[in-house]
């Protein structure tokens, strides 16, 4: 059984860090009957803060003392294989995936989630739950062993999705960048998650939660609106 909560971002408008996510996370854990379980946190995407700082920020923001960063465990694989809830923070997707490859943690993460552990991610943490990180928005500050990710959700994810051109920006819009990906990879599907929204994945169904509908893009740049509080086969 797959149980994933994939949030677009850590913040929504001016609500503060993880404030908008608290209810979604609590509801998810309650639904999985894991409300009081220890949560294993993976902080590797946080380039501009160290592991201790990132752990503290997340614990304080979610008001949950039962969050323990993986760097506090002597054996990371063992910690993953025992975890009932895995929380993967945002930051730089390339750094996150590079560290998971470096520490040889990808396979055991996939194994544990497929065995029944609940997975929660935001931004980079959501991105790696998809098939690859080729539709991340992040700068490639480091070269991972591969762009292939966890593939728990067997499609591409684009967090922080903003439609149209930003005023004053003369480069490509997000749609244009995603269209480039589909031209190069016409067999793929992309789930573009706007700020404040999330994918709630249970087995082979995805439910859209949060504040804004999600867009699904397919070649040749065909878009489908996935409405809030609706469940879809993927």
Coordinates of C-alpha atoms in Angstrom, one line a residue:
X1 CA 0.0 0.0 0.0
X2 CA 1.3 3.4 -0.9
X3 CA 0.6 6.4 1.3
X4 CA 2.1 9.7 0.2
X5 CA 1.5 13.4 0.9
X6 CA 3.4 15.6 -1.6
X7 CA 3.1 19.3 -0.9
X8 CA 4.2 21.9 -3.4
X9 CA 6.0 24.1 -0.8
X10 CA 6.8 24.9 2.8
X11 CA 4.8 28.2 2.7
X12 CA 1.7 29.6 1.2
X13 CA 1.3 33.3 0.7
X14 CA 2.0 35.0 4.0
X15 CA 0.9 32.2 6.3
X16 CA 4.4 31.4 7.6
X17 CA 6.7 28.4 7.4
X18 CA 4.7 25.1 7.2
X19 CA 1.7 26.8 8.7
X20 CA -0.6 25.8 5.8
X21 CA 0.8 22.3 5.9
X22 CA 0.0 21.5 9.5
X23 CA -3.6 20.4 9.0
X24 CA -2.8 18.4 5.9
X25 CA 0.0 16.6 7.7
X26 CA -2.1 16.0 10.8
X27 CA -5.0 14.7 8.8
X28 CA -2.7 12.4 6.8
X29 CA -1.1 10.9 9.9
X30 CA -4.5 10.5 11.5
X31 CA -5.8 8.7 8.5
X32 CA -2.8 6.4 8.5
X33 CA -3.3 5.9 12.3
X34 CA 0.2 7.2 13.0
X35 CA -0.5 10.4 14.7
X36 CA 1.8 9.8 17.7
X37 CA 4.6 7.9 15.9
X38 CA 8.2 9.1 15.7
X39 CA 8.8 10.9 12.4
X40 CA 12.1 10.3 10.6
X41 CA 13.2 13.6 9.0
X42 CA 15.5 13.8 6.0
X43 CA 17.1 17.2 5.8
X44 CA 19.6 16.8 3.0
X45 CA 18.0 19.4 0.6
X46 CA 18.7 22.2 3.1
X47 CA 21.9 23.7 1.6
X48 CA 21.7 27.0 3.4
X49 CA 21.1 25.5 6.9
X50 CA 22.8 22.6 8.6
X51 CA 21.0 19.4 9.7
X52 CA 20.5 20.6 13.3
X53 CA 19.1 23.9 12.2
X54 CA 16.7 22.3 9.7
X55 CA 15.5 19.7 12.2
X56 CA 14.8 22.4 14.8
X57 CA 13.0 24.7 12.4
X58 CA 10.7 21.9 11.2
X59 CA 10.0 20.6 14.8
X60 CA 9.1 24.1 16.0
X61 CA 7.0 25.0 12.9
X62 CA 5.0 21.8 13.1
X63 CA 4.9 21.8 16.9
X64 CA 6.0 18.2 17.0
X65 CA 8.8 17.0 19.3
X66 CA 8.6 13.5 17.8
X67 CA 10.5 14.6 14.7
X68 CA 14.1 13.1 14.6
X69 CA 16.5 13.9 11.8
X70 CA 18.2 10.9 10.2
X71 CA 21.6 12.4 10.9
X72 CA 21.1 11.6 14.6
X73 CA 21.0 7.9 13.9
X74 CA 24.2 5.9 13.7
X75 CA 22.8 3.7 10.9
X76 CA 20.8 5.5 8.4
X77 CA 19.5 2.5 6.5
X78 CA 18.4 0.8 9.7
X79 CA 16.6 4.0 10.7
X80 CA 14.7 4.1 7.4
X81 CA 13.8 0.4 7.5
X82 CA 12.3 0.9 11.0
X83 CA 10.5 4.2 10.3
X84 CA 6.7 4.3 10.1
X85 CA 6.7 8.0 9.0
X86 CA 9.3 9.5 6.7
X87 CA 9.4 13.3 6.2
X88 CA 11.6 14.8 3.5
X89 CA 12.1 18.6 3.5
X90 CA 12.5 21.0 0.7
X91 CA 15.5 22.9 -0.6
X92 CA 17.7 22.0 -3.5
X93 CA 16.5 18.8 -5.3
X94 CA 19.9 18.1 -6.9
X95 CA 21.6 18.2 -3.5
X96 CA 18.9 16.0 -1.9
X97 CA 19.1 13.3 -4.6
X98 CA 22.9 13.5 -4.6
X99 CA 23.1 12.8 -0.9
X100 CA 20.6 9.9 -1.1
X101 CA 22.7 8.3 -3.8
X102 CA 25.9 9.1 -1.9
X103 CA 24.6 7.4 1.3
X104 CA 23.0 4.5 -0.7
X105 CA 19.5 5.2 0.7
X106 CA 17.3 5.3 -2.4
X107 CA 16.5 1.6 -2.5
X108 CA 15.7 1.2 1.2
X109 CA 13.5 4.3 1.1
X110 CA 11.5 2.8 -1.8
X111 CA 11.4 -0.5 0.0
X112 CA 10.2 0.9 3.3
X113 CA 7.4 3.1 1.7
X114 CA 6.2 0.1 -0.3
X115 CA 6.1 -1.9 2.9
X116 CA 3.7 0.6 4.4
X117 CA 5.6 3.6 5.8
X118 CA 3.9 6.9 5.2
X119 CA 5.9 9.4 3.1
X120 CA 5.5 13.2 3.5
X121 CA 7.5 15.7 1.3
X122 CA 7.4 19.3 0.3
X123 CA 9.2 21.0 -2.6
X124 CA 12.4 18.9 -3.3
X125 CA 11.0 16.3 -1.0
X126 CA 7.9 16.0 -3.2
X127 CA 10.0 16.1 -6.4
X128 CA 12.1 13.0 -5.6
X129 CA 8.9 11.0 -5.0
X130 CA 8.3 11.1 -8.7
X131 CA 9.9 9.3 -11.6
X132 CA 12.9 11.7 -12.0
X133 CA 13.9 15.2 -11.0
X134 CA 14.0 16.4 -14.6
X135 CA 11.1 18.8 -14.0
X136 CA 12.5 20.4 -10.8
X137 CA 12.8 24.2 -10.8
X138 CA 16.1 24.1 -9.0
X139 CA 19.6 25.1 -10.1
X140 CA 21.8 22.0 -10.6
X141 CA 24.4 23.0 -8.0
X142 CA 25.7 19.4 -7.8
X143 CA 25.6 16.4 -10.1
X144 CA 23.7 13.4 -8.6
X145 CA 24.7 9.9 -9.7
X146 CA 21.4 9.9 -11.7
X147 CA 18.4 12.0 -12.3
X148 CA 16.2 8.9 -11.5
X149 CA 14.3 9.4 -8.3
X150 CA 12.2 7.2 -6.0
X151 CA 9.5 6.6 -8.6
X152 CA 6.9 6.0 -5.9
X153 CA 4.6 8.2 -7.9
X154 CA 5.4 7.0 -11.5
X155 CA 5.1 10.4 -13.2
X156 CA 6.9 13.7 -13.2
X157 CA 6.2 16.4 -10.5
X158 CA 6.7 20.1 -10.8
X159 CA 6.3 21.9 -7.4
X160 CA 5.9 25.6 -7.1
X161 CA 4.0 25.8 -10.3
X162 CA 3.1 29.3 -11.5
X163 CA 1.2 29.7 -14.8
X164 CA 2.2 32.4 -17.3
X165 CA 5.1 34.8 -17.5
X166 CA 6.1 36.8 -14.4
X167 CA 6.1 40.5 -15.1
X168 CA 9.6 41.7 -16.0
X169 CA 10.9 38.2 -16.7
X170 CA 12.0 37.7 -20.3
X171 CA 12.9 34.0 -20.0
X172 CA 10.7 31.0 -20.6
X173 CA 7.5 30.5 -18.6
X174 CA 7.0 27.4 -16.6
X175 CA 4.6 26.0 -19.2
X176 CA 7.3 26.6 -21.9
X177 CA 9.9 24.7 -19.9
X178 CA 7.5 21.8 -19.2
X179 CA 6.7 21.7 -22.9
X180 CA 10.4 21.4 -23.7
X181 CA 10.5 18.4 -21.3
X182 CA 7.5 16.8 -23.0
X183 CA 9.0 17.3 -26.5
X184 CA 12.1 15.5 -25.3
X185 CA 10.1 12.9 -23.3
X186 CA 6.7 12.6 -25.1
X187 CA 5.6 9.4 -23.2
X188 CA 5.7 11.2 -19.8
X189 CA 3.1 13.0 -17.7
X190 CA 3.7 16.0 -15.5
X191 CA 1.7 16.9 -12.4
X192 CA 2.2 20.6 -11.8
X193 CA 1.4 21.6 -8.2
X194 CA 0.6 25.2 -7.5
X195 CA 1.6 26.8 -4.2
X196 CA -0.7 25.8 -1.3
X197 CA -1.7 22.5 -2.9
X198 CA -0.7 18.9 -2.6
X199 CA -1.1 15.4 -4.0
X200 CA -2.5 12.8 -1.6
X201 CA -1.6 9.5 -3.1
X202 CA -3.1 6.2 -1.9
X203 CA -2.3 3.1 -3.8
X204 CA -3.1 4.0 -7.5
X205 CA -5.3 7.0 -6.8
X206 CA -4.4 10.7 -6.3
X207 CA -6.5 13.2 -4.5
X208 CA -5.9 17.0 -4.9
X209 CA -6.0 18.9 -1.6
X210 CA -5.2 22.4 -0.5
X211 CA -6.0 25.8 -2.1
X212 CA -5.6 25.4 -5.9
X213 CA -6.3 22.8 -8.6
X214 CA -3.4 20.8 -10.1
X215 CA -2.5 20.7 -13.8
X216 CA -1.6 17.5 -15.5
X217 CA 0.4 18.0 -18.7
X218 CA 0.9 15.4 -21.5
X219 CA 2.4 15.6 -25.0
X220 CA 1.8 17.7 -27.1
X221 CA 1.3 20.1 -24.1
X222 CA -2.2 19.0 -23.5
X223 CA -3.4 20.1 -20.0
X224 CA -6.0 18.6 -17.7
X225 CA -7.3 20.4 -14.6
X226 CA -7.4 18.2 -11.6
X227 CA -10.0 19.8 -9.3
X228 CA -9.6 20.2 -5.5
X229 CA -11.0 17.4 -3.3
X230 CA -11.4 15.1 -6.2
X231 CA -9.7 11.7 -6.6
X232 CA -8.2 10.5 -9.9
X233 CA -6.6 7.3 -11.1
X234 CA -3.1 8.0 -12.3

